[in-house]
Every structure is written in structure tokens, then in C-alpha cells.
Coordinates of N, CA and C and ligand atoms in Angstrom, one line a residue:
X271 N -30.7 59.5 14.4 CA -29.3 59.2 13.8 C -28.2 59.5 14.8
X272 N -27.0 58.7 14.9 CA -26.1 58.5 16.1 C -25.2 59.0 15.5
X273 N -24.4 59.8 15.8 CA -22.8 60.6 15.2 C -22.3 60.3 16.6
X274 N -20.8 59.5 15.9 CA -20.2 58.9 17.1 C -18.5 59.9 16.8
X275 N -18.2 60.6 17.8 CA -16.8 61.2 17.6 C -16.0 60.7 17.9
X276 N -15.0 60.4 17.2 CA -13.6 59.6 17.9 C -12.5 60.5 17.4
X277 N -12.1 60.7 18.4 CA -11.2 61.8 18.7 C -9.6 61.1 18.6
X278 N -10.0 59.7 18.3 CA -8.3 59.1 18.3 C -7.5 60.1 19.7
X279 N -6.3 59.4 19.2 CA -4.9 60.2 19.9 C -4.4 61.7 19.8
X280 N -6.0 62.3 20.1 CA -5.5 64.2 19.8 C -6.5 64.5 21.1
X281 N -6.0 65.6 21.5 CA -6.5 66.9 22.5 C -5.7 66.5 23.6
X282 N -6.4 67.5 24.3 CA -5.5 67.9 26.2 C -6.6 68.7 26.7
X283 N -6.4 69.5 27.6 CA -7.3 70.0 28.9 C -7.9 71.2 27.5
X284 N -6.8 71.9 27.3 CA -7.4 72.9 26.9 C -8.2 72.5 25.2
X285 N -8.2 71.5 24.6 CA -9.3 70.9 23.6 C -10.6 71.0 24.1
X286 N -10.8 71.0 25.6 CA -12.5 71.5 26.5 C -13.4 72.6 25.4
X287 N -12.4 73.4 25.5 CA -13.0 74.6 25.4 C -13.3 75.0 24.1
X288 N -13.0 74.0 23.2 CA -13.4 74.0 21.6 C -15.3 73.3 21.6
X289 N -15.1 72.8 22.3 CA -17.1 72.2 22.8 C -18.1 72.9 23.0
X290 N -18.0 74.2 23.4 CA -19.2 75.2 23.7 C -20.0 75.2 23.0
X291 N -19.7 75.1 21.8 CA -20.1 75.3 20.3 C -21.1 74.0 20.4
X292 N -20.4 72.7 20.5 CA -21.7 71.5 20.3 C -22.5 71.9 21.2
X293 N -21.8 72.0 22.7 CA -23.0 72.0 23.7 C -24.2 73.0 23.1
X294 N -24.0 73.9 22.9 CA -25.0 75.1 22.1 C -26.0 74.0 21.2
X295 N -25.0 73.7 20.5 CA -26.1 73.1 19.3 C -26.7 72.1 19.9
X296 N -26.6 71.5 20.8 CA -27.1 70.0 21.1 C -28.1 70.3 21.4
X297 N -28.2 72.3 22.8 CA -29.5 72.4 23.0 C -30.4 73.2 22.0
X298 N -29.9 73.3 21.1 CA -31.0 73.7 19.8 C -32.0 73.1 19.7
X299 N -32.8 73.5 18.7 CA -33.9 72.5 17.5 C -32.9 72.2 17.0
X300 N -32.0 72.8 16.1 CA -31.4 72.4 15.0 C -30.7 71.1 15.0
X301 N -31.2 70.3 16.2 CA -29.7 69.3 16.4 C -31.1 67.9 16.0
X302 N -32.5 68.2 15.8 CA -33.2 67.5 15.4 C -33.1 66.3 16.1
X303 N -32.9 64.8 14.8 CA -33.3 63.7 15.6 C -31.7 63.1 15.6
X304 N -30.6 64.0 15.6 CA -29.6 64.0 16.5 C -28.7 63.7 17.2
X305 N -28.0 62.3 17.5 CA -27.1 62.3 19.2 C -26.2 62.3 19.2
X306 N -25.4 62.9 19.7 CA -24.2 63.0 19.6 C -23.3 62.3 20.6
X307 N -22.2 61.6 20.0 CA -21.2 61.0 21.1 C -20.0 61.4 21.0
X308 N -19.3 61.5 22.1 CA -17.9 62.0 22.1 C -17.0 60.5 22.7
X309 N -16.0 60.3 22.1 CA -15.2 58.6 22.6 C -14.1 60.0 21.9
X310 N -13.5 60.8 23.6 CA -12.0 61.5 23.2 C -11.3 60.1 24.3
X311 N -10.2 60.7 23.8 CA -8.8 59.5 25.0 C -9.3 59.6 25.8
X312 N -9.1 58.5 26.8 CA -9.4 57.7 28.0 C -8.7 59.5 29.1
X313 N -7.8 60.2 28.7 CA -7.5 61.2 29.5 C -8.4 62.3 29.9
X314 N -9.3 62.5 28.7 CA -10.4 63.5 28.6 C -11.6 63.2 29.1
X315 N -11.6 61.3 29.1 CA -13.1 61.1 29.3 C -13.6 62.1 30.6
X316 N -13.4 62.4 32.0 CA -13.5 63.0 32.8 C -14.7 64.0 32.6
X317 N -13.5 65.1 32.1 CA -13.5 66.5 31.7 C -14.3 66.8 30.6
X318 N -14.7 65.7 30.1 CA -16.0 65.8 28.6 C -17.0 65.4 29.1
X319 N -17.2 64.5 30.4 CA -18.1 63.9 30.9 C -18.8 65.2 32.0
X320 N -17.8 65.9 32.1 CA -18.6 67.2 33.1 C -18.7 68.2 32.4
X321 N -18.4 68.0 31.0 CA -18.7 69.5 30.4 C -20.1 69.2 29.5
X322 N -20.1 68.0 29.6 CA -22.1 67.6 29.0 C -23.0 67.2 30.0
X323 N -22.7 67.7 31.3 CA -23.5 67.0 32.5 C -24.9 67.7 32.0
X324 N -25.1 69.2 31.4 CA -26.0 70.2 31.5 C -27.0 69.9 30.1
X325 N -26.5 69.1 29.3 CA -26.8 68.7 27.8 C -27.0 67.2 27.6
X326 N -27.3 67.0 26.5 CA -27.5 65.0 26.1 C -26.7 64.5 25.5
X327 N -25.7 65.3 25.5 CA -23.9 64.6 24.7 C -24.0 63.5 25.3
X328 N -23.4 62.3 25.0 CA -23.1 61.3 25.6 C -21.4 61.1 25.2
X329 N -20.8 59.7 26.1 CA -19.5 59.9 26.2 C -19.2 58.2 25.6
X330 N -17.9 57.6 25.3 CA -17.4 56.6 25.1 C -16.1 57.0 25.2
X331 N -15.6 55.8 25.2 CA -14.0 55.5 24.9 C -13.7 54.7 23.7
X332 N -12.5 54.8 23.3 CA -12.1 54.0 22.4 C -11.6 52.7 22.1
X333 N -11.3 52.1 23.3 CA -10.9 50.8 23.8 C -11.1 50.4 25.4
X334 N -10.8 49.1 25.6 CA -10.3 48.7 26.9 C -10.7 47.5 26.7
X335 N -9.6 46.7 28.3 CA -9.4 45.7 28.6 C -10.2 44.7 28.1
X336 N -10.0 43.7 28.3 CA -10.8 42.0 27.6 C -11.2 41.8 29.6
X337 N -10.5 42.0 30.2 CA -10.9 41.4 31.6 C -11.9 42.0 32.4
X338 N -13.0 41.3 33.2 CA -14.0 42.3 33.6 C -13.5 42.7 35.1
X339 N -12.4 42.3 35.3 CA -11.8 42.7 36.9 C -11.1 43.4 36.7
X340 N -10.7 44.1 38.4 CA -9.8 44.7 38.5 C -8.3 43.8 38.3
X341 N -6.7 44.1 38.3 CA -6.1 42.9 37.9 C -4.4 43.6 37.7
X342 N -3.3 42.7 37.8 CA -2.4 43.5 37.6 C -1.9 43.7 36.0
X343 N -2.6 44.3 35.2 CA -2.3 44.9 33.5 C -2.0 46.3 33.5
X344 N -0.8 46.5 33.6 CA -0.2 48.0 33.5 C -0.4 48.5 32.5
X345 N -1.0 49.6 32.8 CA -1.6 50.3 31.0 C -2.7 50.7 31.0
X346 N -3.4 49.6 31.1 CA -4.6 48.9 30.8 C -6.0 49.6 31.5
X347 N -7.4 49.9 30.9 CA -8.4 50.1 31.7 C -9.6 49.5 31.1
X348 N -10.5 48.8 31.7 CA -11.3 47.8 31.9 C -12.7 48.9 31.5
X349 N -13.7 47.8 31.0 CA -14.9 48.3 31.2 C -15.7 48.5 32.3
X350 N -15.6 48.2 32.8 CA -15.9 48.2 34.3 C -15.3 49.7 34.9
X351 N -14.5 50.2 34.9 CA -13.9 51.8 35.3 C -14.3 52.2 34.2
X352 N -14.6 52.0 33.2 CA -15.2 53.1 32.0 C -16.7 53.9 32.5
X353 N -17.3 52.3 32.6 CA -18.9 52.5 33.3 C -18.4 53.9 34.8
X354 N -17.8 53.5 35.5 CA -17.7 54.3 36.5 C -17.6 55.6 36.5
X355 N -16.5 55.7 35.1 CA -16.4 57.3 35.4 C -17.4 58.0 34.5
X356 N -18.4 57.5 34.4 CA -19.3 58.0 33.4 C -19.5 57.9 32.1
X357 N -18.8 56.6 31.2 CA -18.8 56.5 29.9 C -19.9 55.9 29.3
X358 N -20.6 55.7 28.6 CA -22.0 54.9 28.0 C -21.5 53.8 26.9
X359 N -20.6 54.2 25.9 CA -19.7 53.5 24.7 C -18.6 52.8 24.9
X360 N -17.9 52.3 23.7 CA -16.6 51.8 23.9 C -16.8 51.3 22.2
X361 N -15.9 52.0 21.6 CA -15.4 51.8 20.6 C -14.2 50.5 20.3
X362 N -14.6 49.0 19.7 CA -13.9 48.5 19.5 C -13.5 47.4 18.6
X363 N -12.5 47.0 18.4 CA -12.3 46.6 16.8 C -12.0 47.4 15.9
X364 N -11.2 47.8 16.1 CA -11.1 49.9 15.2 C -9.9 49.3 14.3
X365 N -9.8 49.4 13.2 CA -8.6 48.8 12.3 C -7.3 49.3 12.6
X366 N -7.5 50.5 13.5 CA -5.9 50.8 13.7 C -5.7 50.2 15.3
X367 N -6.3 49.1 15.9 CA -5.8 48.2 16.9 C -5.9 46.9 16.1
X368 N -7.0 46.8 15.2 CA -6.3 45.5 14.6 C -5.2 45.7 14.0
X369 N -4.7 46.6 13.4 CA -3.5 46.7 12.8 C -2.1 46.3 13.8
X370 N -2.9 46.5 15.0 CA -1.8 46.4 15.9 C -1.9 45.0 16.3
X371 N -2.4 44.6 16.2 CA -2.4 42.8 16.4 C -3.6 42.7 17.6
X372 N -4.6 43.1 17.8 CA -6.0 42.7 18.0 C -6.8 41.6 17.2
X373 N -7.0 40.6 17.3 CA -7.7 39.9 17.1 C -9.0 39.4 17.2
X374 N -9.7 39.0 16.2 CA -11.1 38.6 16.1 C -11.5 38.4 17.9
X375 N -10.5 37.0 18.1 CA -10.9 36.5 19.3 C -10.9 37.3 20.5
X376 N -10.2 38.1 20.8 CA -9.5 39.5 21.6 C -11.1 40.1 21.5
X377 N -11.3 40.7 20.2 CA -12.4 41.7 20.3 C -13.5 41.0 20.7
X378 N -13.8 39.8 20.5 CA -15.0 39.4 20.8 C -15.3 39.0 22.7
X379 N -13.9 39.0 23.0 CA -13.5 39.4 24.7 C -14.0 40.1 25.2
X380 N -13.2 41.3 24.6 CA -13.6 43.0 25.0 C -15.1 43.2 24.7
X381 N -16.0 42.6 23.7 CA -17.0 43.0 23.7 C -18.2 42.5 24.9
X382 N -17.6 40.9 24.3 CA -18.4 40.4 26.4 C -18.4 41.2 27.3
X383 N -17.0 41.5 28.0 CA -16.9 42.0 28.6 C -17.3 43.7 28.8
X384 N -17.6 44.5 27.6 CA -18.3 45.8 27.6 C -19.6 45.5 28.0
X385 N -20.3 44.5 27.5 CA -21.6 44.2 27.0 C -22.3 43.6 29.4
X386 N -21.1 43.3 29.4 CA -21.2 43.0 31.1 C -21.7 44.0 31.8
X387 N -20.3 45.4 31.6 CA -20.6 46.4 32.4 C -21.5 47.3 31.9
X388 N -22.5 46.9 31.0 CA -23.6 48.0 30.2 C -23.1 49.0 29.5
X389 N -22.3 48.8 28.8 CA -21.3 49.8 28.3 C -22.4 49.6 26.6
X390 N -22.6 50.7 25.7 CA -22.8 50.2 24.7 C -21.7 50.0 23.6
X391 N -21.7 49.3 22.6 CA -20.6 48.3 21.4 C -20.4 49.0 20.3
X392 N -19.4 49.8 20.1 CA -19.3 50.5 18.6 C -18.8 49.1 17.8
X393 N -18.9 48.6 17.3 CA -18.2 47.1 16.9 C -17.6 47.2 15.3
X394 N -16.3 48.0 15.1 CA -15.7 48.1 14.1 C -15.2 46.8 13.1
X395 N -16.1 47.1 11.8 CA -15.5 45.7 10.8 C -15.1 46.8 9.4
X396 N -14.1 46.1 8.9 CA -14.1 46.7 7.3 C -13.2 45.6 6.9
X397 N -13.3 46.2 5.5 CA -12.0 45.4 4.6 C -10.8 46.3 4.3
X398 N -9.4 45.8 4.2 CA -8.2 46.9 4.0 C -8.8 46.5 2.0
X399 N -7.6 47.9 1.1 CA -7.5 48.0 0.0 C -7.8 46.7 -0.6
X400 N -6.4 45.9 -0.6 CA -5.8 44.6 -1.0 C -7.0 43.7 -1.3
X401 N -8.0 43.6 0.4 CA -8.9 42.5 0.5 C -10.2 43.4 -0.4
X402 N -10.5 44.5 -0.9 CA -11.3 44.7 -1.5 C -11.1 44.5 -2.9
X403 N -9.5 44.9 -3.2 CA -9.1 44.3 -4.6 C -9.7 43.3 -4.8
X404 N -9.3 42.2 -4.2 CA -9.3 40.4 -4.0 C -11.1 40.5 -4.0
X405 N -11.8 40.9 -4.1 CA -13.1 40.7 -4.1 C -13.6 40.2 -2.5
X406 N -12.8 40.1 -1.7 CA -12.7 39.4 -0.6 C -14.0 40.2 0.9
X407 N -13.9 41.4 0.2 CA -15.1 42.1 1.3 C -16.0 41.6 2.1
X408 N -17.1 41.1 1.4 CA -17.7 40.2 1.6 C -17.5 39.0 2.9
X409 N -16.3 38.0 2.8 CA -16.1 37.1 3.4 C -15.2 37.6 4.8
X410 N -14.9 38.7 4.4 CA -14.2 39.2 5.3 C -15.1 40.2 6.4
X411 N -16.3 40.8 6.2 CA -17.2 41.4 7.2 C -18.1 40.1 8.0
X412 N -18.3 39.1 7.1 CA -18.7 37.9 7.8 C -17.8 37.2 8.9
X413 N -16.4 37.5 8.6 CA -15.4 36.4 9.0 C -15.7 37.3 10.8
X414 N -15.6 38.6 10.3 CA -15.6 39.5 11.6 C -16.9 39.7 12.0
X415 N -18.1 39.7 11.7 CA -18.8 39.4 12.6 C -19.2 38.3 13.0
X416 N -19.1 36.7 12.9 CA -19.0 35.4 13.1 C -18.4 35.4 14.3
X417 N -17.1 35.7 14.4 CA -16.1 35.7 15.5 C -16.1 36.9 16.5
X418 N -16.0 38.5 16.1 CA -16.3 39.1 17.1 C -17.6 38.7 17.6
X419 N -18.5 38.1 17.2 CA -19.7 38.2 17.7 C -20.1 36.7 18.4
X420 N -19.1 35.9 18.3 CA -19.3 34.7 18.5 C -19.9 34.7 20.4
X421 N -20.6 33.8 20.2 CA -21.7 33.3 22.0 C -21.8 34.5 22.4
X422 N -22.4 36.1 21.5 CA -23.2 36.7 22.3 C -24.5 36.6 21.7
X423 N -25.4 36.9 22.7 CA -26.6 36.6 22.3 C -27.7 37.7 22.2
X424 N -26.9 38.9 23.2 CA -27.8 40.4 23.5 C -27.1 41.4 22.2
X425 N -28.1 41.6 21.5 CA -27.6 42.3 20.5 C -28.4 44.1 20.5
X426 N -28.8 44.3 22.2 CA -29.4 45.6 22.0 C -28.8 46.7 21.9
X427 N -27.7 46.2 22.6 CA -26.7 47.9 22.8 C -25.5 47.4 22.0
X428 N -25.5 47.0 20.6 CA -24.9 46.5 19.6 C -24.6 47.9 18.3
X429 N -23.9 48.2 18.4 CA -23.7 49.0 16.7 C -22.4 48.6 16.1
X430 N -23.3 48.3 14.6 CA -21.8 47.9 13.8 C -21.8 49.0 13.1
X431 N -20.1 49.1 13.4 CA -19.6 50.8 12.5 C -18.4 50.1 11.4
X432 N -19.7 49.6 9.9 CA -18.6 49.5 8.9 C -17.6 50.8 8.5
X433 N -16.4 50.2 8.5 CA -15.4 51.1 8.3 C -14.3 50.4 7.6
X434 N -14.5 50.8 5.8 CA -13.2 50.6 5.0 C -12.6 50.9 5.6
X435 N -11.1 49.9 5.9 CA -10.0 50.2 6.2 C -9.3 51.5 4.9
X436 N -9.8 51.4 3.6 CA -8.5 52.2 2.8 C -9.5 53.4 2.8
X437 N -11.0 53.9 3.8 CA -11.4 54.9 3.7 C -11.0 55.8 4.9
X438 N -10.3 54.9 5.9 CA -10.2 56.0 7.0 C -8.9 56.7 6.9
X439 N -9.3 58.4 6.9 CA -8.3 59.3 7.3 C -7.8 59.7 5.7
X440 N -8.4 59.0 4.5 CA -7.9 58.9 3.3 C -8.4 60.1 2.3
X441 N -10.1 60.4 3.0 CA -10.7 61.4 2.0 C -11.4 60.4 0.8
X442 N -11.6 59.3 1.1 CA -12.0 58.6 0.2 C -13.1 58.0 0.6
X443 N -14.4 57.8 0.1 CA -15.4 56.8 0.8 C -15.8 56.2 -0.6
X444 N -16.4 55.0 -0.1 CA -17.3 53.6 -1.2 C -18.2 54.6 -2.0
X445 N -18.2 54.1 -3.5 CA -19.6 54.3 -3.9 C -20.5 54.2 -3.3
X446 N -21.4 55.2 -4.0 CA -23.0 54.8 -2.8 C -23.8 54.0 -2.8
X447 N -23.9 52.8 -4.8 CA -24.4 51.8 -4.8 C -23.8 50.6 -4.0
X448 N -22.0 50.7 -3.7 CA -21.5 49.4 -3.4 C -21.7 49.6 -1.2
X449 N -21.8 50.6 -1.1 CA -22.1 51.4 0.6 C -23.1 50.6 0.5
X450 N -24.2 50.8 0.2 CA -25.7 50.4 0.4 C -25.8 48.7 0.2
X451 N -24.9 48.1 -1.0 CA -25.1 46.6 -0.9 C -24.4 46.4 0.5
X452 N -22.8 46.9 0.3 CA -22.9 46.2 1.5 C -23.4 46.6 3.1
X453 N -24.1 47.8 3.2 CA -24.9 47.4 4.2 C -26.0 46.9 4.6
X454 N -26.4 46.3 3.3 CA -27.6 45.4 3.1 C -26.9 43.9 3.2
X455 N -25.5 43.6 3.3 CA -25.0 42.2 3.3 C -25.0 42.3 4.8
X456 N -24.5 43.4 5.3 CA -24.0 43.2 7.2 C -25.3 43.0 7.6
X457 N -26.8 43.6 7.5 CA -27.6 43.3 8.4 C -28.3 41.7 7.9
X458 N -28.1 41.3 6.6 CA -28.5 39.6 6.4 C -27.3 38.6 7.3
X459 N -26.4 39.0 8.3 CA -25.6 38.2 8.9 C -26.6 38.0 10.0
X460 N -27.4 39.0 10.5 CA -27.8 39.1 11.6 C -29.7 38.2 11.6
X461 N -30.2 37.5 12.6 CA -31.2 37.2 12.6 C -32.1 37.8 13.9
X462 N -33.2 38.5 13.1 CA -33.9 38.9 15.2 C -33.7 40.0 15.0
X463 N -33.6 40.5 16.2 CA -33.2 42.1 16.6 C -31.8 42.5 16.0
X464 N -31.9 42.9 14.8 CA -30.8 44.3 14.3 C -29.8 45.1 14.9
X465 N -28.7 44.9 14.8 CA -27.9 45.9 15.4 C -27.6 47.0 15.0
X466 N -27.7 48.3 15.5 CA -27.7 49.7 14.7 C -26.3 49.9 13.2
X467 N -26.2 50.0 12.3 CA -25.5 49.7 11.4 C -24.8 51.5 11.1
X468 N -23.5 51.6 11.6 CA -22.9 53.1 11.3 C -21.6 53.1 10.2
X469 N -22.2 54.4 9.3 CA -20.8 54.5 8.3 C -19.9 54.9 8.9
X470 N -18.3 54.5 9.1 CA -16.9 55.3 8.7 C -15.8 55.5 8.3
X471 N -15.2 56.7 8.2 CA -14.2 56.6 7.2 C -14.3 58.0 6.2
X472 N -13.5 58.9 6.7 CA -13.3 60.0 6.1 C -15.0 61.0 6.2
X473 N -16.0 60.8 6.7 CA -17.0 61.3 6.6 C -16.7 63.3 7.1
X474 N -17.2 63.5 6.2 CA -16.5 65.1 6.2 C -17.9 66.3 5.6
X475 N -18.2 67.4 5.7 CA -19.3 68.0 5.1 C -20.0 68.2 4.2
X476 N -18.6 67.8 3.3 CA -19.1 67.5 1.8 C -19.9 66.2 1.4
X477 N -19.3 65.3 1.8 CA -19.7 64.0 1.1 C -21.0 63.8 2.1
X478 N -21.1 64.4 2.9 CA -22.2 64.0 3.7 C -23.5 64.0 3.1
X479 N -23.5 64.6 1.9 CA -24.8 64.8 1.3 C -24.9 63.8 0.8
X480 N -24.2 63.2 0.1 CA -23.7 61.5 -0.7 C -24.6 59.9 0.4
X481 N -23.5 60.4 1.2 CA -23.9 59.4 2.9 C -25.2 59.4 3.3
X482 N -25.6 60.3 3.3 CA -27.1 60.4 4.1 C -28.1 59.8 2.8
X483 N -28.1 59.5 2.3 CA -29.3 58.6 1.3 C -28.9 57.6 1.2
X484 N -27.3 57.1 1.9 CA -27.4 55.4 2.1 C -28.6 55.1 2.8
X485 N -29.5 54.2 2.4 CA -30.3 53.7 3.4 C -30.3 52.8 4.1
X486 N -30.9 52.4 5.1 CA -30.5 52.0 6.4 C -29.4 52.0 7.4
X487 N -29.1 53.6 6.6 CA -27.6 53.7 8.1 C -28.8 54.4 9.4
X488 N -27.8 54.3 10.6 CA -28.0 54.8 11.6 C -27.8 55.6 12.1
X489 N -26.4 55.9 11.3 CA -25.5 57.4 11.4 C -24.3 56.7 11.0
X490 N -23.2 57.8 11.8 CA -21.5 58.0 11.4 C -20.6 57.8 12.3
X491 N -19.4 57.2 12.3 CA -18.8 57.4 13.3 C -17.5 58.2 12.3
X492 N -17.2 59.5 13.5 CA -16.2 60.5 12.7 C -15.2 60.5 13.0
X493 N -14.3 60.2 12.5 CA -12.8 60.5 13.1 C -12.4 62.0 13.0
X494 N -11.8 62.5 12.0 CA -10.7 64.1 11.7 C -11.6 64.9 11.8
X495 N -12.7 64.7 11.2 CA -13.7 65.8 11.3 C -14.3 66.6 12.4
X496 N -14.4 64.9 13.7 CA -15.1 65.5 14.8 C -14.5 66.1 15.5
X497 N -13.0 66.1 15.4 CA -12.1 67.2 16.1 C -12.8 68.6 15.7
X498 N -13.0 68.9 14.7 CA -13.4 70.6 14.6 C -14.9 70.3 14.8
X499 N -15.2 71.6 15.7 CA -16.7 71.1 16.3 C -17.5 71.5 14.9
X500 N -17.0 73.0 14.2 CA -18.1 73.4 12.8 C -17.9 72.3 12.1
X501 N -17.0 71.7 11.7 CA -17.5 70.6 10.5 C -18.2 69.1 11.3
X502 N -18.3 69.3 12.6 CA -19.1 68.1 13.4 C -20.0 68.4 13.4
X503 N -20.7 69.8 13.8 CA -22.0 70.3 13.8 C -22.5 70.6 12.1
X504 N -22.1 70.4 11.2 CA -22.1 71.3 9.6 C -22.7 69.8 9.1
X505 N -21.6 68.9 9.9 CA -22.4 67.0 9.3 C -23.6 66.7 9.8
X506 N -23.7 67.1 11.1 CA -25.3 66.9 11.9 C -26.0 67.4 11.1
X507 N -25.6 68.8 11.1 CA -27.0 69.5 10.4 C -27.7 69.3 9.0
X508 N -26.1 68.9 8.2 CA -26.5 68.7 6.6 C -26.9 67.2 6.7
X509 N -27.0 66.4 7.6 CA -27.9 65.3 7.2 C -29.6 65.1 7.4
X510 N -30.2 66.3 8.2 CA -31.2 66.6 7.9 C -31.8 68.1 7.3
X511 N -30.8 68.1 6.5 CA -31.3 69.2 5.5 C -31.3 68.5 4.3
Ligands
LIG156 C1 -12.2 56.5 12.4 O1 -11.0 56.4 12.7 O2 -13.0 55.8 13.0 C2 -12.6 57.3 11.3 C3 -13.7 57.2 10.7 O3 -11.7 58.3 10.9 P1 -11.8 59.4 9.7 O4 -13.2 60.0 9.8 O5 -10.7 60.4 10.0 O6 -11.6 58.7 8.4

């Protein structure tokens, strides 16, 4: 099982030293069948990446460029320097960049282009409130995997991290009958080799006992939670207990 941390737009240098605690657990038994990912800001990737050198933490980011070159995009950092400084992930399609005007077409850029530099694909779909009102869910996890996914063909280092838009950051998650259909509609998009299928959206210690009997997830991707290491470590643990 994969626990993917996304640390959004929070920490600094001294957020390091809140980690001791996973590193510990990671080298437990208790961290079982286990893996943990950290995708903090592109500023931390570094400094997270040498503080799991001694452990199996693995690292990601949360975005980057559509272009596989170096190039003059002020801002901007490419998968290709991700790979460099040690990142394995790349979280993208995250509803709060689609929100910002990221597009189908855009993400399915950026994912080529991750998928170039060996980067592995957190590949964010959900539906907002409105479109789940509208019954529209459905046509809308298709619409986004059809397009982000359009002419790739390597679907190994692939995870899709369904994520209600009106579940993230809300304290709210799907029933667990309507979770499970639809993660039984995302993997009928796919033909052949499967792409790892992850819940997110508010995932927290409580409900995790709820989550973990969805079947056929792969794990989580955490936003608020995975900031505090006890309730990151409390979700690991309570999904195989
Ligand atoms: C996220 O932003 O990917 C996320 C799942 O956030 P949260 O857990 O805070 O809802």
C-alpha cells in the first residue's frame, strides 16, 4: 500500500525535524507492507531527500513543467531537474492547478514528459460538488483520463489518485458503496496493465478505518494530515490493523 504525502504550500528548513518520527517508523516492522512518499515543495525536495538517504522514504514533487528541456520559463522546473535532484514522483493534475487553469491537454504534456524522465505519475482526476450534483462524475473521470492520458502507451509507473474535488481539505469523503463503484468505473477505462488506483481527499485517522475496506485501492494520497507525522504514521498503521 502507497501513502503519498503532499505537503501543498506548507514547511521551511526547520519542518525537517518534524520527520524523525517517520524515519523511525519506516525502519520498524510496524510500517509493514507500507511506502511511504513525501511530494513537500520543490524547496524542501533537497533536504527531504537527504534526510531519507538512510531509510526507504521515497520523494516526489508536486508539479512541473510540460517541456522536457532546459528553456527560458521563469518559475518553472522541469522533470528532468526533478529526476536530478533525487525525486522518484510528480504529482499532477491536482484540482487546485486545475483550478488554476491547467488543462486536460497541459496535464497530459506534463505527464509525457514525467513519464520521459522516469519520474513516476501521481495522475489526479475527480469531480467538483456541482459535477457530482449533475450526476456528471462519471463522464467527467472518463473525460480526464481519455485526455490526460491520451498517446501514452506505458502505463507502469502510472497511479491514478481519485480525488473528489468537494473532498479535499473538507473533512468529507464519498460513501464507501459510491468510493468502491467508482473505483471499479476508473479501472474499466483502462485495458492491460492497470494503473495503481489511490484515494484523496481529507483522509485523516479516523475515517481510515472506513477507506481501508475500499477494495482495490492501492493506498492514499494525504494532504493536512501528512503534515503531522502522528496522524501520518496513526493512518499507516490503522490500515493494517
Ligand atoms: C490533496 O490535496 O491531495 C489532499 C488529499 O488534501 P487533503 O488530504 O487535505 O484533503
Amino acid at each position: 500500500m502507497y501513502f503519498v504525502a503532499n505537503w501543498k504550500m506548507f514547511g521551511n528548513l526547520k519542518s525537517i525535524n518534524t520527520l524523525d518520527k517517520v524515519v523511525k517508523f519506516s525502519k520498524s516492522k510496524e510500517i509493514k507492507k507500507g511506502r511511504l512518499i513525501y511530494c513537500p515543495p520543490y524547496t524542501l525536495i533537497t533536504s527531504f531527500f537527504k534526510k531519507f538517504q538512510n531509510c526507504l522514504i521515497d520523494i516526489g514533487a508536486q508539479n512541473c513543467h510540460e517541456s522536457d528541456d532546459y528553456g527560458s520559463q521563469t518559475g518553472f522546473i522541469n522533470s528532468k531537474m526533478l529526476k536530478s535532484i533525487g525525486a522518484n514522483y510528480v504529482i499532477l493534475g491536482h484540482s487546485e492547478n486545475r483550478k488554476k487553469g491547467e488543462t486536460d491537454k497541459l496535464i497530459n504534456l506534463k505527464i509525457k514528459s514525467a513519464i520521459k524522465a522516469k519520474l513516476k505519475v501521481i495522475f489526479c482526476i475527480g469531480e467538483t460538488l456541482s459535477e457530482k450534483k449533475r450526476g456528471k462524475t462519471r463522464s467527467i473521470l472518463s473525460k480526464q483520463i481519455k485526455l490526460g492520458l491520451n498517446k501514452i502507451k506505458k502505463k507502469s509507473n502510472l497511479f491514478i489518485a481519485y480525488e473528489p474535488v468537494w473532498s479535499i481539505g473538507t473533512g468529507k469523503i464519498p460513501k464507501s458503496k459510491d468510493l468502491e463503484q467508482t473505483v471499479e468505473f476508473i479501472k474499466k477505462n483502462f485495458k492491460g496493465k492497470l494503473p495503481k488506483i489511490l484515494y484523496g481527499g481529507s483522509v485523516n485517522p479516523k475515517n481510515i478505518n472506513d477507506l481501508k475496506k475500499i477494495n482495490n485501492l492501492d493506498g492514499f494520497l494525504i494532504g493536512g494530515a501528512s503534515q503531522n507525522p502522528k496522524k501520518f504514521i496513526d493512518i499507516v498503521k490503522k490500515t493494517f490493523n
